Coordinates of C-alpha atoms in Angstrom, one line a residue:
M1 CA -0.1 0.0 0.1
K2 CA 0.9 3.7 -0.3
A3 CA 1.5 5.8 3.1
L4 CA 3.1 9.0 4.2
V5 CA 6.0 8.0 6.5
Y6 CA 7.8 10.0 8.9
K7 CA 11.7 9.9 8.1
G8 CA 13.2 12.3 10.4
I9 CA 13.0 15.9 11.7
S10 CA 11.6 17.7 8.7
E11 CA 11.5 14.8 6.6
K12 CA 8.8 12.8 5.1
S13 CA 7.9 10.4 2.2
F14 CA 5.4 9.0 0.5
E15 CA 6.0 5.6 -0.5
E16 CA 5.2 1.6 -0.6
H17 CA 4.8 0.1 2.7
E18 CA 3.7 -3.0 3.8
K19 CA -0.3 -3.2 4.4
P20 CA -1.0 -4.0 8.2
R21 CA -2.2 -7.0 9.6
I22 CA -4.1 -8.3 12.5
I23 CA -1.6 -8.5 15.9
N24 CA -3.9 -9.0 18.7
P25 CA -7.3 -10.6 18.7
T26 CA -8.9 -7.1 19.5
D27 CA -7.3 -5.4 16.2
A28 CA -9.4 -4.5 13.2
I29 CA -8.1 -3.2 9.6
I30 CA -9.5 -0.3 8.4
K31 CA -9.2 0.6 4.6
I32 CA -8.9 4.5 4.7
T33 CA -11.6 6.6 2.7
K34 CA -10.9 10.0 4.3
T35 CA -8.1 11.3 6.5
T36 CA -6.7 14.4 7.4
I37 CA -3.4 16.4 8.6
C38 CA -3.1 17.9 12.3
G39 CA -1.2 20.2 13.6
T40 CA 0.5 17.7 16.1
D41 CA 1.9 16.1 12.8
L42 CA 3.6 19.0 12.1
H43 CA 4.9 18.9 15.8
I44 CA 6.4 15.8 15.0
L45 CA 8.0 17.0 11.9
K46 CA 9.7 19.7 13.8
G47 CA 10.8 17.1 16.3
D48 CA 8.8 17.9 19.4
L49 CA 7.3 14.5 19.6
P50 CA 10.5 12.2 20.4
S51 CA 7.9 9.3 20.9
C52 CA 7.0 9.0 17.1
S53 CA 10.2 7.4 15.8
P54 CA 11.5 7.5 12.1
G55 CA 9.7 5.1 9.8
R56 CA 6.5 5.6 11.4
I57 CA 3.2 6.3 9.3
L58 CA 1.8 9.3 10.7
G59 CA -2.2 10.3 10.8
H60 CA -4.6 9.5 13.6
E61 CA -7.8 10.7 12.1
G62 CA -10.1 9.4 9.7
V63 CA -13.1 7.5 8.2
G64 CA -13.2 4.0 6.6
I65 CA -14.3 0.5 5.6
V66 CA -13.7 -2.2 8.1
D67 CA -11.4 -4.7 6.1
E68 CA -10.8 -7.4 8.7
V69 CA -11.4 -8.1 12.2
G70 CA -9.6 -10.1 15.0
P71 CA -11.8 -13.2 16.5
A72 CA -12.2 -11.0 19.8
V73 CA -13.8 -8.2 17.8
T74 CA -17.6 -8.3 18.6
A75 CA -18.8 -5.0 17.3
F76 CA -17.7 -4.5 13.8
K77 CA -17.7 -6.8 11.0
P78 CA -16.0 -6.3 7.3
G79 CA -17.7 -3.6 5.5
D80 CA -18.9 -1.6 8.4
H81 CA -18.4 2.4 7.6
V82 CA -16.7 3.7 10.9
L83 CA -15.0 6.7 12.5
I84 CA -11.5 6.1 13.8
S85 CA -10.7 7.7 17.3
C86 CA -7.2 9.3 17.6
V87 CA -7.2 7.7 21.1
S88 CA -7.4 3.6 21.3
A89 CA -8.9 2.7 24.5
C90 CA -9.1 -0.9 26.0
G91 CA -12.0 0.1 28.5
K92 CA -10.6 -2.2 31.2
C93 CA -7.3 -0.9 32.6
E94 CA -7.3 1.7 35.5
Y95 CA -7.2 4.9 33.5
C96 CA -10.1 3.9 31.3
R97 CA -12.2 3.0 34.2
R98 CA -11.6 6.7 35.3
G99 CA -12.6 7.7 31.7
M100 CA -9.0 8.7 31.2
F101 CA -8.5 6.9 27.8
S102 CA -5.8 9.0 26.6
H103 CA -4.1 7.1 29.3
C104 CA -4.9 3.6 28.4
T105 CA -2.2 1.0 29.6
T106 CA -2.2 -0.4 25.9
G107 CA -3.4 2.3 23.9
G108 CA -3.8 5.8 24.4
W109 CA -2.7 8.4 21.3
I110 CA -0.8 5.9 19.8
L111 CA -1.6 5.8 16.3
G112 CA 0.4 7.9 13.9
N113 CA 2.7 8.3 17.3
T114 CA 4.0 5.1 18.3
I115 CA 2.4 2.7 16.1
D116 CA 1.3 3.3 12.4
G117 CA -1.2 5.7 11.8
T118 CA -4.1 6.6 9.3
Q119 CA -2.2 8.7 6.5
A120 CA -2.4 5.3 4.3
E121 CA -4.7 3.0 2.3
Y122 CA -5.2 0.7 5.4
V123 CA -4.5 1.3 9.2
R124 CA -4.6 -1.7 12.1
T125 CA -6.7 -0.4 14.9
P126 CA -6.2 -1.8 18.4
H127 CA -8.9 -2.2 20.9
A128 CA -11.6 -1.9 17.8
D129 CA -14.7 -2.5 20.0
T130 CA -13.8 0.6 22.1
S131 CA -11.9 2.6 19.7
L132 CA -14.4 2.7 16.5
Y133 CA -17.7 4.2 16.1
P134 CA -20.3 3.1 13.4
I135 CA -21.1 5.4 11.1
A136 CA -24.9 5.8 10.2
T137 CA -26.1 5.5 6.3
G138 CA -26.2 8.6 4.9
A139 CA -23.8 10.6 7.0
D140 CA -21.4 13.2 5.9
E141 CA -18.2 11.6 6.3
E142 CA -15.8 14.6 5.5
A143 CA -17.7 16.2 8.6
L144 CA -17.0 13.2 10.6
V145 CA -13.6 13.1 9.7
M146 CA -13.6 16.3 12.2
L147 CA -14.9 14.1 15.1
S148 CA -11.3 11.8 15.2
D149 CA -9.6 14.4 17.1
I150 CA -10.1 18.3 16.5
L151 CA -13.7 18.9 17.6
P152 CA -13.4 16.4 20.8
T153 CA -9.7 18.2 21.5
G154 CA -11.4 21.6 21.6
F155 CA -14.4 20.8 23.5
E156 CA -12.7 18.7 26.3
C157 CA -9.0 20.2 26.6
G158 CA -10.4 24.0 26.0
V159 CA -14.3 24.1 26.7
L160 CA -14.6 21.6 29.7
N161 CA -11.6 22.0 31.2
G162 CA -11.8 25.8 30.8
K163 CA -15.3 25.4 32.7
V164 CA -17.1 27.6 30.4
Q165 CA -20.3 28.8 31.9
P166 CA -23.1 30.9 30.8
G167 CA -22.5 34.4 30.6
N168 CA -18.5 33.9 30.9
T169 CA -16.1 35.8 29.2
I170 CA -13.6 33.7 27.1
A171 CA -10.3 34.2 25.0
I172 CA -9.2 31.7 23.0
V173 CA -5.6 32.4 21.9
G174 CA -5.1 30.8 18.6
S175 CA -7.5 30.8 15.6
G176 CA -6.4 27.6 13.9
P177 CA -8.6 24.6 13.5
V178 CA -8.1 23.7 17.4
G179 CA -9.3 27.1 18.3
L180 CA -11.9 27.2 15.9
A181 CA -13.2 23.8 17.1
A182 CA -13.0 25.3 20.7
L183 CA -15.3 28.3 19.6
L184 CA -17.8 26.3 17.9
T185 CA -18.2 23.8 21.1
A186 CA -18.0 26.7 23.3
Q187 CA -20.9 28.0 22.2
L188 CA -22.9 25.2 23.4
Y189 CA -22.3 26.8 27.1
T190 CA -23.8 30.4 26.0
P191 CA -20.8 32.6 26.8
A192 CA -21.3 36.1 26.7
R193 CA -18.2 37.1 24.9
I194 CA -15.7 34.8 22.7
I195 CA -12.8 36.9 22.0
M196 CA -10.4 35.2 19.3
I197 CA -6.6 36.2 19.3
D198 CA -4.4 35.6 16.4
L199 CA -1.6 37.0 13.9
D200 CA -3.6 36.0 10.8
D201 CA -6.6 38.9 10.2
N202 CA -8.0 36.1 7.5
R203 CA -8.6 33.6 10.4
L204 CA -9.9 35.9 12.7
A205 CA -12.5 36.7 9.9
I206 CA -13.1 33.3 9.8
A207 CA -13.8 33.3 13.5
K208 CA -16.2 36.2 13.2
R209 CA -18.3 34.1 10.8
F210 CA -17.7 31.0 13.2
G211 CA -19.3 33.3 16.2
A212 CA -16.8 35.1 17.8
T213 CA -18.0 37.9 19.3
E214 CA -14.7 40.0 19.1
T215 CA -11.4 39.3 17.7
V216 CA -8.0 40.8 18.2
N217 CA -5.0 40.6 16.0
S218 CA -1.5 40.2 18.2
T219 CA 0.7 41.4 15.9
D220 CA 1.6 44.5 17.5
G221 CA 2.5 42.8 20.8
N222 CA -0.4 44.6 22.7
A223 CA -3.0 41.7 22.7
A224 CA -2.8 41.6 26.4
A225 CA -3.4 45.4 27.2
T226 CA -6.2 45.5 24.4
V227 CA -8.0 42.4 26.2
M228 CA -7.7 44.0 29.8
Q229 CA -9.1 47.2 28.2
M230 CA -11.7 45.2 26.6
T231 CA -12.6 43.8 30.1
E232 CA -12.2 47.1 31.9
N233 CA -9.3 45.2 33.5
R234 CA -11.1 42.2 35.0
G235 CA -9.4 40.0 32.5
V236 CA -11.4 36.9 31.1
D237 CA -12.9 33.9 33.3
T238 CA -11.3 31.6 30.9
A239 CA -8.3 31.6 28.5
I240 CA -8.0 28.9 26.1
E241 CA -4.5 28.3 24.7
A242 CA -4.4 26.6 21.3
V243 CA -1.3 27.2 19.5
G244 CA 1.3 25.5 21.6
V245 CA 4.3 28.0 21.8
P246 CA 5.6 29.8 24.9
A247 CA 4.0 33.4 23.9
T248 CA 0.7 32.2 23.5
F249 CA 0.4 30.6 27.1
E250 CA 2.0 33.3 28.8
L251 CA -0.4 36.0 26.8
C252 CA -3.1 33.7 28.7
E253 CA -1.3 34.0 31.9
Q254 CA -1.4 37.9 31.8
I255 CA -5.3 37.9 30.4
I256 CA -6.7 35.9 32.8
G257 CA -9.0 37.1 35.8
P258 CA -9.2 36.4 39.1
G259 CA -10.9 33.0 39.8
G260 CA -10.5 31.9 36.1
V261 CA -9.2 29.2 34.4
I262 CA -6.3 28.5 31.8
A263 CA -7.0 25.6 29.7
N264 CA -3.8 24.4 27.6
V265 CA -4.7 22.7 24.5
G266 CA -1.7 23.3 22.5
V267 CA 1.1 20.5 22.0
H268 CA 4.5 22.3 23.5
G269 CA 7.7 21.5 22.4
K270 CA 9.7 24.1 24.9
P271 CA 9.8 25.1 28.3
V272 CA 7.1 28.0 29.3
A273 CA 7.7 30.6 32.0
L274 CA 4.8 30.2 34.8
H275 CA 4.6 33.7 36.3
L276 CA 3.5 32.8 39.9
E277 CA 4.9 36.1 41.1
T278 CA 1.8 37.7 39.4
L279 CA -0.6 34.7 39.6
W280 CA -0.2 33.5 43.4
D281 CA -3.0 35.3 44.7
R282 CA -5.1 35.3 41.7
N283 CA -7.3 32.1 42.6
I284 CA -7.0 30.6 39.2
A285 CA -6.4 27.1 38.0
I286 CA -4.5 26.1 35.1
T287 CA -5.5 22.9 33.4
T288 CA -3.8 20.5 31.0
R289 CA -5.3 17.3 29.1
L290 CA -4.6 15.0 26.3
V291 CA -7.9 14.5 24.7
D292 CA -9.7 11.2 25.6
T293 CA -12.3 11.5 23.2
S294 CA -14.9 10.7 25.8
S295 CA -17.3 13.5 24.3
T296 CA -17.2 11.6 21.1
P297 CA -20.7 10.1 21.3
A298 CA -22.1 13.2 22.2
L299 CA -20.7 15.3 19.7
L300 CA -21.8 12.8 17.1
K301 CA -25.0 13.4 18.2
I302 CA -24.6 17.0 17.8
V303 CA -23.1 17.1 14.5
A304 CA -26.1 14.9 13.5
S305 CA -28.6 17.5 14.6
N306 CA -26.7 20.0 13.0
R307 CA -25.9 22.1 16.3
I308 CA -22.7 22.3 15.0
D309 CA -21.2 22.4 11.5
A310 CA -17.8 20.5 11.2
K311 CA -17.7 21.0 7.4
L312 CA -17.2 24.8 8.4
L313 CA -13.5 23.7 9.0
I314 CA -12.7 22.1 6.0
T315 CA -10.7 24.2 3.3
H316 CA -8.9 22.3 1.0
H317 CA -9.5 18.5 -0.7
F318 CA -6.7 15.9 -2.1
R319 CA -6.3 12.6 -3.3
L320 CA -3.9 10.7 -1.0
D321 CA -1.5 10.6 -3.8
Q322 CA -1.2 14.3 -3.1
I323 CA -0.4 14.2 0.6
L324 CA 2.9 16.0 0.4
D325 CA 0.9 18.8 -1.5
A326 CA -1.5 19.0 1.0
Y327 CA 1.0 19.1 3.8
D328 CA 2.6 21.8 2.0
T329 CA -0.9 23.6 1.7
F330 CA -1.4 22.8 5.6
G331 CA 2.0 24.1 6.7
R332 CA 1.7 27.4 5.0
A333 CA -1.7 28.2 6.1
A334 CA -1.2 31.9 6.4
E335 CA -0.6 31.9 2.8
T336 CA -2.8 29.3 1.6
K337 CA -5.8 30.2 3.9
A338 CA -6.2 26.5 5.2
L339 CA -7.7 25.3 7.9
K340 CA -8.5 21.5 7.7
V341 CA -7.6 19.6 4.4
I342 CA -9.8 16.3 3.3
I343 CA -7.3 13.6 1.9
N344 CA -9.5 11.1 -0.2
A345 CA -7.7 7.6 0.0

């Protein structure tokens, strides 16, 4: 089969690769029909995630058709159309029993990280019964690709961890795909104000269309002062960090109000300063999380009922044999205006 293979820092190749096979009785082999590229894939290529070794097929999102199942798989059969969760969960270990599927002792975020992923013609999915979701006949499979990772990530790591409440003022730092996913799902909790912060006017304009009440371009370095002025020096109730660089997390520290929550979503590859000299008496909380995908069943219903239009996040389409072009487009998002790209396998 053909697959996108990580070759080392800044190196990748679209090449022939052995088709996956059943290893454990709970495995399933999925023929990929649609996949995408995540910002985390770019972090891997930058060398930010040493857990991913050269030779690994990248990708942890997608939908497809069951090709083969192991003897212990009971919920799915060949021919079923399925959504692939970015997190593989056994459902039995201590962490899974606590709902922390991302820390499953034999799973977690392993696809495209420590085992081969979805940017290929086929993928092996461990713990298939508890890591795949059936796709209803007639469902929009492009929209469902957004439920593999990005919508649950924005919702769980940003909105839920950030304790967004009705009437709150929240700020989302980063208007890329994850930040926009947090914006879309935050509106389920009717905050009074959603302030989107980014360097890119195009993405800020998209954020306004998606429901942001206000936007701030942070290019001039005055974003913190602007937000404080907008909130009459109170700061925000929730600050969601959706980029993964030191400057954006420190911006969240500067704009959080007393009793507020800083919810980190971004993947950080470098140390970040924690300014306790200004935060120690502010009654704030700082949360971190790797998406557990525990919200996926609810989000599937919300998307199916059209409460959230997940397709809003899709800007470009490619064939699998164009995946190197897709990476180029996604990696130059400021120029190409890319959000999420759909890759048809």
